[in-house]
mmCIF file of C-alpha atoms in Angstrom:
data_model
loop_
_atom_site.group_PDB
_atom_site.id
_atom_site.type_symbol
_atom_site.label_atom_id
_atom_site.label_comp_id
_atom_site.label_asym_id
_atom_site.label_seq_id
_atom_site.Cartn_x
_atom_site.Cartn_y
_atom_site.Cartn_z
ATOM 1 C CA MET A 1 0.111 0.018 -0.020
ATOM 2 C CA ILE A 2 1.197 3.426 -0.952
ATOM 3 C CA THR A 3 0.830 6.131 1.666
ATOM 4 C CA VAL A 4 0.294 9.570 0.402
ATOM 5 C CA THR A 5 1.418 12.528 2.800
ATOM 6 C CA ARG A 6 -0.570 15.358 1.856
ATOM 7 C CA PRO A 7 1.367 18.898 2.301
ATOM 8 C CA ARG A 8 0.063 20.964 5.165
ATOM 9 C CA CYS A 9 -1.581 23.901 4.226
ATOM 10 C CA ARG A 10 -0.490 27.288 5.483
ATOM 11 C CA THR A 11 -3.377 29.443 6.752
ATOM 12 C CA SER A 12 -2.859 33.206 6.453
ATOM 13 C CA ILE A 13 -3.650 34.989 9.744
ATOM 14 C CA MET A 14 -4.914 38.220 9.292
ATOM 15 C CA ALA A 15 -3.073 41.084 10.885
ATOM 16 C CA ASP A 16 -4.646 43.472 13.581
ATOM 17 C CA TYR A 17 -4.666 47.068 12.490
ATOM 18 C CA THR A 18 -4.226 50.006 14.862
ATOM 19 C CA LEU A 19 -4.892 53.770 13.800
ATOM 20 C CA GLY A 20 -3.090 56.457 15.572
ATOM 21 C CA PRO A 21 -4.606 59.727 16.718
ATOM 22 C CA ALA A 22 -2.946 61.864 13.478
ATOM 23 C CA VAL A 23 -4.309 59.425 11.104
ATOM 24 C CA TYR A 24 -8.005 59.497 12.287
ATOM 25 C CA LEU A 25 -7.828 63.322 12.276
ATOM 26 C CA LYS A 26 -6.192 63.745 9.022
ATOM 27 C CA ILE A 27 -8.635 61.509 7.008
ATOM 28 C CA PHE A 28 -11.569 63.264 9.082
ATOM 29 C CA PHE A 29 -9.996 66.867 8.248
ATOM 30 C CA HIS A 30 -9.542 66.034 4.623
ATOM 31 C CA ALA A 31 -13.242 64.762 4.315
ATOM 32 C CA ALA A 32 -14.595 67.700 6.182
ATOM 33 C CA LYS A 33 -12.494 70.262 4.080
ATOM 34 C CA HIS A 34 -14.055 68.933 0.687
ATOM 35 C CA PRO A 35 -17.561 67.440 1.738
ATOM 36 C CA HIS A 36 -18.896 67.430 -1.571
ATOM 37 C CA THR A 37 -15.905 65.946 -3.688
ATOM 38 C CA GLN A 38 -13.893 62.694 -3.547
ATOM 39 C CA VAL A 39 -10.751 62.888 -1.723
ATOM 40 C CA ASN A 40 -8.105 60.379 -1.191
ATOM 41 C CA GLY A 41 -4.751 59.859 0.389
ATOM 42 C CA VAL A 42 -2.271 57.110 1.790
ATOM 43 C CA LEU A 43 -1.324 55.552 5.143
ATOM 44 C CA LEU A 44 2.152 55.360 6.657
ATOM 45 C CA GLY A 45 3.155 52.813 9.357
ATOM 46 C CA ARG A 46 4.880 49.722 10.244
ATOM 47 C CA LYS A 47 4.198 46.061 11.254
ATOM 48 C CA THR A 48 5.098 44.906 14.443
ATOM 49 C CA ALA A 49 4.477 41.142 15.447
ATOM 50 C CA ASN A 50 0.936 40.841 13.900
ATOM 51 C CA THR A 51 -0.066 44.244 14.228
ATOM 52 C CA VAL A 52 -0.100 46.819 11.807
ATOM 53 C CA GLU A 53 0.503 50.506 13.477
ATOM 54 C CA ILE A 54 -0.871 53.030 11.219
ATOM 55 C CA ILE A 55 0.971 56.003 12.245
ATOM 56 C CA ASP A 56 0.268 58.785 9.804
ATOM 57 C CA ALA A 57 -1.619 59.876 6.807
ATOM 58 C CA ILE A 58 -0.827 61.920 3.521
ATOM 59 C CA PRO A 59 -3.789 63.456 1.817
ATOM 60 C CA LEU A 60 -3.287 63.269 -1.858
ATOM 61 C CA LEU A 61 -6.090 64.827 -4.005
ATOM 62 C CA HIS A 62 -9.552 66.186 -4.217
ATOM 63 C CA HIS A 63 -9.539 67.638 -7.911
ATOM 64 C CA TRP A 64 -7.366 64.716 -9.976
ATOM 65 C CA THR A 65 -8.823 61.656 -7.982
ATOM 66 C CA SER A 66 -8.167 59.423 -11.316
ATOM 67 C CA LEU A 67 -4.864 57.593 -11.581
ATOM 68 C CA SER A 68 -3.378 60.616 -13.467
ATOM 69 C CA PRO A 69 0.133 61.842 -13.378
ATOM 70 C CA MET A 70 -0.645 64.112 -10.555
ATOM 71 C CA MET A 71 -1.602 61.077 -8.475
ATOM 72 C CA GLU A 72 1.663 59.167 -9.455
ATOM 73 C CA ILE A 73 3.794 62.015 -8.533
ATOM 74 C CA GLY A 74 1.937 62.444 -5.333
ATOM 75 C CA LEU A 75 2.282 58.687 -4.563
ATOM 76 C CA ASP A 76 6.122 58.973 -5.188
ATOM 77 C CA LEU A 77 6.670 61.789 -3.011
ATOM 78 C CA ALA A 78 4.447 60.186 -0.346
ATOM 79 C CA GLY A 79 6.645 57.070 -0.543
ATOM 80 C CA LYS A 80 9.992 58.799 -0.193
ATOM 81 C CA HIS A 81 8.558 60.854 2.673
ATOM 82 C CA ALA A 82 7.458 57.554 4.652
ATOM 83 C CA GLU A 83 11.160 56.161 3.765
ATOM 84 C CA SER A 84 12.637 59.164 5.321
ATOM 85 C CA LEU A 85 10.637 58.276 8.705
ATOM 86 C CA GLN A 86 11.607 54.602 8.531
ATOM 87 C CA LEU A 87 8.026 53.977 7.741
ATOM 88 C CA GLN A 88 6.122 52.426 4.842
ATOM 89 C CA LEU A 89 3.100 52.907 2.937
ATOM 90 C CA VAL A 90 0.644 50.486 4.230
ATOM 91 C CA GLY A 91 -2.703 51.573 2.881
ATOM 92 C CA TYR A 92 -4.931 53.993 1.367
ATOM 93 C CA TYR A 93 -8.191 56.038 2.323
ATOM 94 C CA GLN A 94 -10.932 57.560 0.245
ATOM 95 C CA ALA A 95 -14.092 59.523 0.923
ATOM 96 C CA CYS A 96 -16.679 59.557 -1.767
ATOM 97 C CA GLU A 97 -18.852 62.425 -3.235
ATOM 98 C CA ARG A 98 -22.122 61.016 -1.762
ATOM 99 C CA LEU A 99 -22.688 60.266 1.841
ATOM 100 C CA ASP A 100 -24.330 56.765 1.248
ATOM 101 C CA ASP A 101 -21.425 55.800 -1.319
ATOM 102 C CA THR A 102 -19.145 53.434 0.574
ATOM 103 C CA ALA A 103 -17.556 51.622 -2.373
ATOM 104 C CA LEU A 104 -13.847 51.514 -3.002
ATOM 105 C CA ALA A 105 -13.605 53.192 -6.243
ATOM 106 C CA PRO A 106 -11.596 51.387 -9.033
ATOM 107 C CA VAL A 107 -8.739 53.971 -8.779
ATOM 108 C CA GLY A 108 -8.429 53.128 -5.163
ATOM 109 C CA GLU A 109 -8.357 49.541 -5.834
ATOM 110 C CA LYS A 110 -5.400 50.170 -8.127
ATOM 111 C CA VAL A 111 -3.642 52.316 -5.648
ATOM 112 C CA ALA A 112 -4.363 49.946 -2.708
ATOM 113 C CA SER A 113 -2.916 46.923 -4.973
ATOM 114 C CA ARG A 114 0.085 48.911 -5.751
ATOM 115 C CA ILE A 115 0.809 49.498 -1.933
ATOM 116 C CA LYS A 116 0.074 45.779 -1.346
ATOM 117 C CA GLU A 117 3.082 44.969 -3.803
ATOM 118 C CA GLY A 118 5.080 46.606 -1.092
ATOM 119 C CA PHE A 119 3.561 45.692 1.902
ATOM 120 C CA GLY A 120 1.439 42.476 1.922
ATOM 121 C CA ASP A 121 -0.783 43.550 4.889
ATOM 122 C CA ALA A 122 -2.015 46.461 3.097
ATOM 123 C CA VAL A 123 -5.681 47.922 3.987
ATOM 124 C CA ALA A 124 -7.787 50.452 2.588
ATOM 125 C CA PHE A 125 -10.556 52.532 4.400
ATOM 126 C CA VAL A 126 -13.672 54.118 2.769
ATOM 127 C CA ILE A 127 -15.272 56.958 4.956
ATOM 128 C CA ASN A 128 -18.726 56.158 5.825
ATOM 129 C CA GLY A 129 -20.282 59.478 5.296
ATOM 130 C CA GLU A 130 -23.409 58.647 7.502
ATOM 131 C CA LYS A 131 -21.294 58.046 10.571
ATOM 132 C CA ILE A 132 -18.662 60.832 10.041
ATOM 133 C CA GLY A 133 -20.506 62.951 12.372
ATOM 134 C CA THR A 134 -21.203 60.746 14.948
ATOM 135 C CA GLU A 135 -19.096 59.196 17.874
ATOM 136 C CA GLU A 136 -18.438 56.095 16.079
ATOM 137 C CA ALA A 137 -15.204 55.356 14.016
ATOM 138 C CA ALA A 138 -16.543 56.344 10.283
ATOM 139 C CA LEU A 139 -14.312 54.026 8.460
ATOM 140 C CA ILE A 140 -15.122 50.804 6.424
ATOM 141 C CA PRO A 141 -12.090 48.686 5.907
ATOM 142 C CA TYR A 142 -11.359 46.880 2.564
ATOM 143 C CA ILE A 143 -9.043 44.000 2.362
ATOM 144 C CA ALA A 144 -7.662 42.395 -0.871
ATOM 145 C CA LEU A 145 -8.856 39.031 -1.696
ATOM 146 C CA SER A 146 -5.775 36.833 -1.761
ATOM 147 C CA SER A 147 -6.173 35.424 -5.285
ATOM 148 C CA SER A 148 -6.897 38.468 -7.106
ATOM 149 C CA SER A 149 -6.552 42.348 -7.411
ATOM 150 C CA SER A 150 -10.190 42.787 -6.178
ATOM 151 C CA TRP A 151 -10.839 44.419 -2.733
ATOM 152 C CA ARG A 152 -13.838 43.715 -0.809
ATOM 153 C CA PRO A 153 -15.178 45.184 2.776
ATOM 154 C CA SER A 154 -13.528 43.379 5.649
ATOM 155 C CA ALA A 155 -15.515 40.236 6.919
ATOM 156 C CA ASP A 156 -15.204 41.932 10.348
ATOM 157 C CA PRO A 157 -18.957 42.513 11.395
ATOM 158 C CA SER A 158 -18.229 45.287 13.585
ATOM 159 C CA PRO A 159 -14.798 47.106 13.098
ATOM 160 C CA PHE A 160 -13.511 49.507 15.766
ATOM 161 C CA THR A 161 -15.446 47.691 18.501
ATOM 162 C CA PRO A 162 -13.939 45.482 21.379
ATOM 163 C CA GLY A 163 -12.573 42.265 19.793
ATOM 164 C CA SER A 164 -12.315 43.698 16.201
ATOM 165 C CA LYS A 165 -9.155 43.529 14.199
ATOM 166 C CA PHE A 166 -9.449 47.098 13.755
ATOM 167 C CA SER A 167 -9.020 49.739 16.405
ATOM 168 C CA LEU A 168 -8.317 53.205 17.346
ATOM 169 C CA SER A 169 -5.335 54.102 19.716
ATOM 170 C CA ASN A 170 -8.038 56.186 21.416
ATOM 171 C CA PRO A 171 -11.700 55.458 21.177
ATOM 172 C CA ASP A 172 -12.459 59.166 21.749
ATOM 173 C CA LEU A 173 -10.882 60.224 18.542
ATOM 174 C CA PRO A 174 -14.204 60.334 16.597
ATOM 175 C CA SER A 175 -15.740 63.007 18.952
ATOM 176 C CA HIS A 176 -12.342 64.720 19.333
ATOM 177 C CA ALA A 177 -12.226 65.145 15.558
ATOM 178 C CA ILE A 178 -15.733 66.527 15.622
ATOM 179 C CA ALA A 179 -14.793 68.994 18.223
ATOM 180 C CA LEU A 180 -11.754 70.093 16.537
ATOM 181 C CA VAL A 181 -13.605 70.912 13.432
ATOM 182 C CA ARG A 182 -16.732 72.583 15.199
ATOM 183 C CA ASP A 183 -14.950 74.622 17.693
ATOM 184 C CA GLN A 184 -11.325 75.225 16.020
ATOM 185 C CA GLN A 185 -11.997 75.049 12.161
ATOM 186 C CA LEU A 186 -8.663 73.044 12.043
ATOM 187 C CA HIS A 187 -9.806 71.427 8.988
ATOM 188 C CA ARG A 188 -9.672 74.841 7.076
ATOM 189 C CA LYS A 189 -5.946 74.762 7.825
ATOM 190 C CA PHE A 190 -5.550 71.269 6.286
ATOM 191 C CA GLY A 191 -3.887 71.017 2.638
ATOM 192 C CA ASP A 192 -3.578 67.882 0.327
ATOM 193 C CA PHE A 193 -0.989 67.643 -2.627
ATOM 194 C CA ASP A 194 -3.781 69.308 -4.980
ATOM 195 C CA ASP A 195 -3.635 72.435 -2.642
ATOM 196 C CA HIS A 196 0.348 72.426 -2.459
ATOM 197 C CA LEU A 197 0.326 72.436 -6.437
ATOM 198 C CA GLU A 198 -1.433 75.763 -6.130
ATOM 199 C CA ASP A 199 0.310 77.033 -3.319
ATOM 200 C CA VAL A 200 3.696 75.615 -2.621
ATOM 201 C CA THR A 201 3.885 77.063 1.124
ATOM 202 C CA ILE A 202 1.367 74.401 2.166
ATOM 203 C CA ASP A 203 2.955 71.599 4.022
ATOM 204 C CA TRP A 204 0.847 68.586 2.747
ATOM 205 C CA LEU A 205 3.195 66.015 3.812
ATOM 206 C CA ARG A 206 2.927 66.798 7.512
ATOM 207 C CA ASN A 207 0.182 69.480 8.037
ATOM 208 C CA ARG A 208 1.369 70.600 11.398
ATOM 209 C CA ALA A 209 -0.665 73.761 11.157
ATOM 210 C CA ALA A 210 -3.859 71.654 11.022
ATOM 211 C CA MET A 211 -2.904 69.306 14.067
ATOM 212 C CA PRO A 212 -3.471 69.761 17.700
ATOM 213 C CA SER A 213 -0.198 71.131 19.638
ATOM 214 C CA ASP A 214 0.282 67.521 21.051
ATOM 215 C CA LEU A 215 0.276 65.950 17.614
ATOM 216 C CA GLN A 216 2.388 68.345 15.471
ATOM 217 C CA HIS A 217 5.526 66.428 15.869
ATOM 218 C CA VAL A 218 3.760 63.108 15.057
ATOM 219 C CA PRO A 219 5.414 60.811 13.798
ATOM 220 C CA GLU A 220 8.775 61.061 15.551
#
């Protein structure tokens, strides 16, 4: 009798994702500044053990949201900035024109897939417009299907709740973001790569002018 030994199947364990305060605030400010247009940007971070720490966000565009030469240049500059901080591009974010639209746009899939080529645990987030004014995390995570370049919402039924693979470093960030927009209008000082092309003095890579004083030097 011939005994056939089957090879062991390697199971892929999904990473955990933690978003730091600068990340959530920058995504929120970007969407708040351009509430009627699509906006997008990239996420910077590192992986420690099985946790992806998302430390910073760089806003790209609100005019040229297709995979245009401007997008290509912005991605290249963002990648070099990440390297200068000893971080990686680890994800992508997007807000849609309509509050009820939570689909990752085709250009978002392309950019996220490109990031995934350099960082296997890349993630994408689409802003949930119907939650952006609430105390809940207004982000819908998207994960790439392993066998293709297609991206789908995470199977996690309740992201950013206890026990989820996705968490905020501070659960009060959504309400804090609302207060900073309502009371200090910090989103008006926020600039993306589009803004920088019109006014080169805008620090789109760091956006220190738009950050609360305790976050103006994040990341170190």
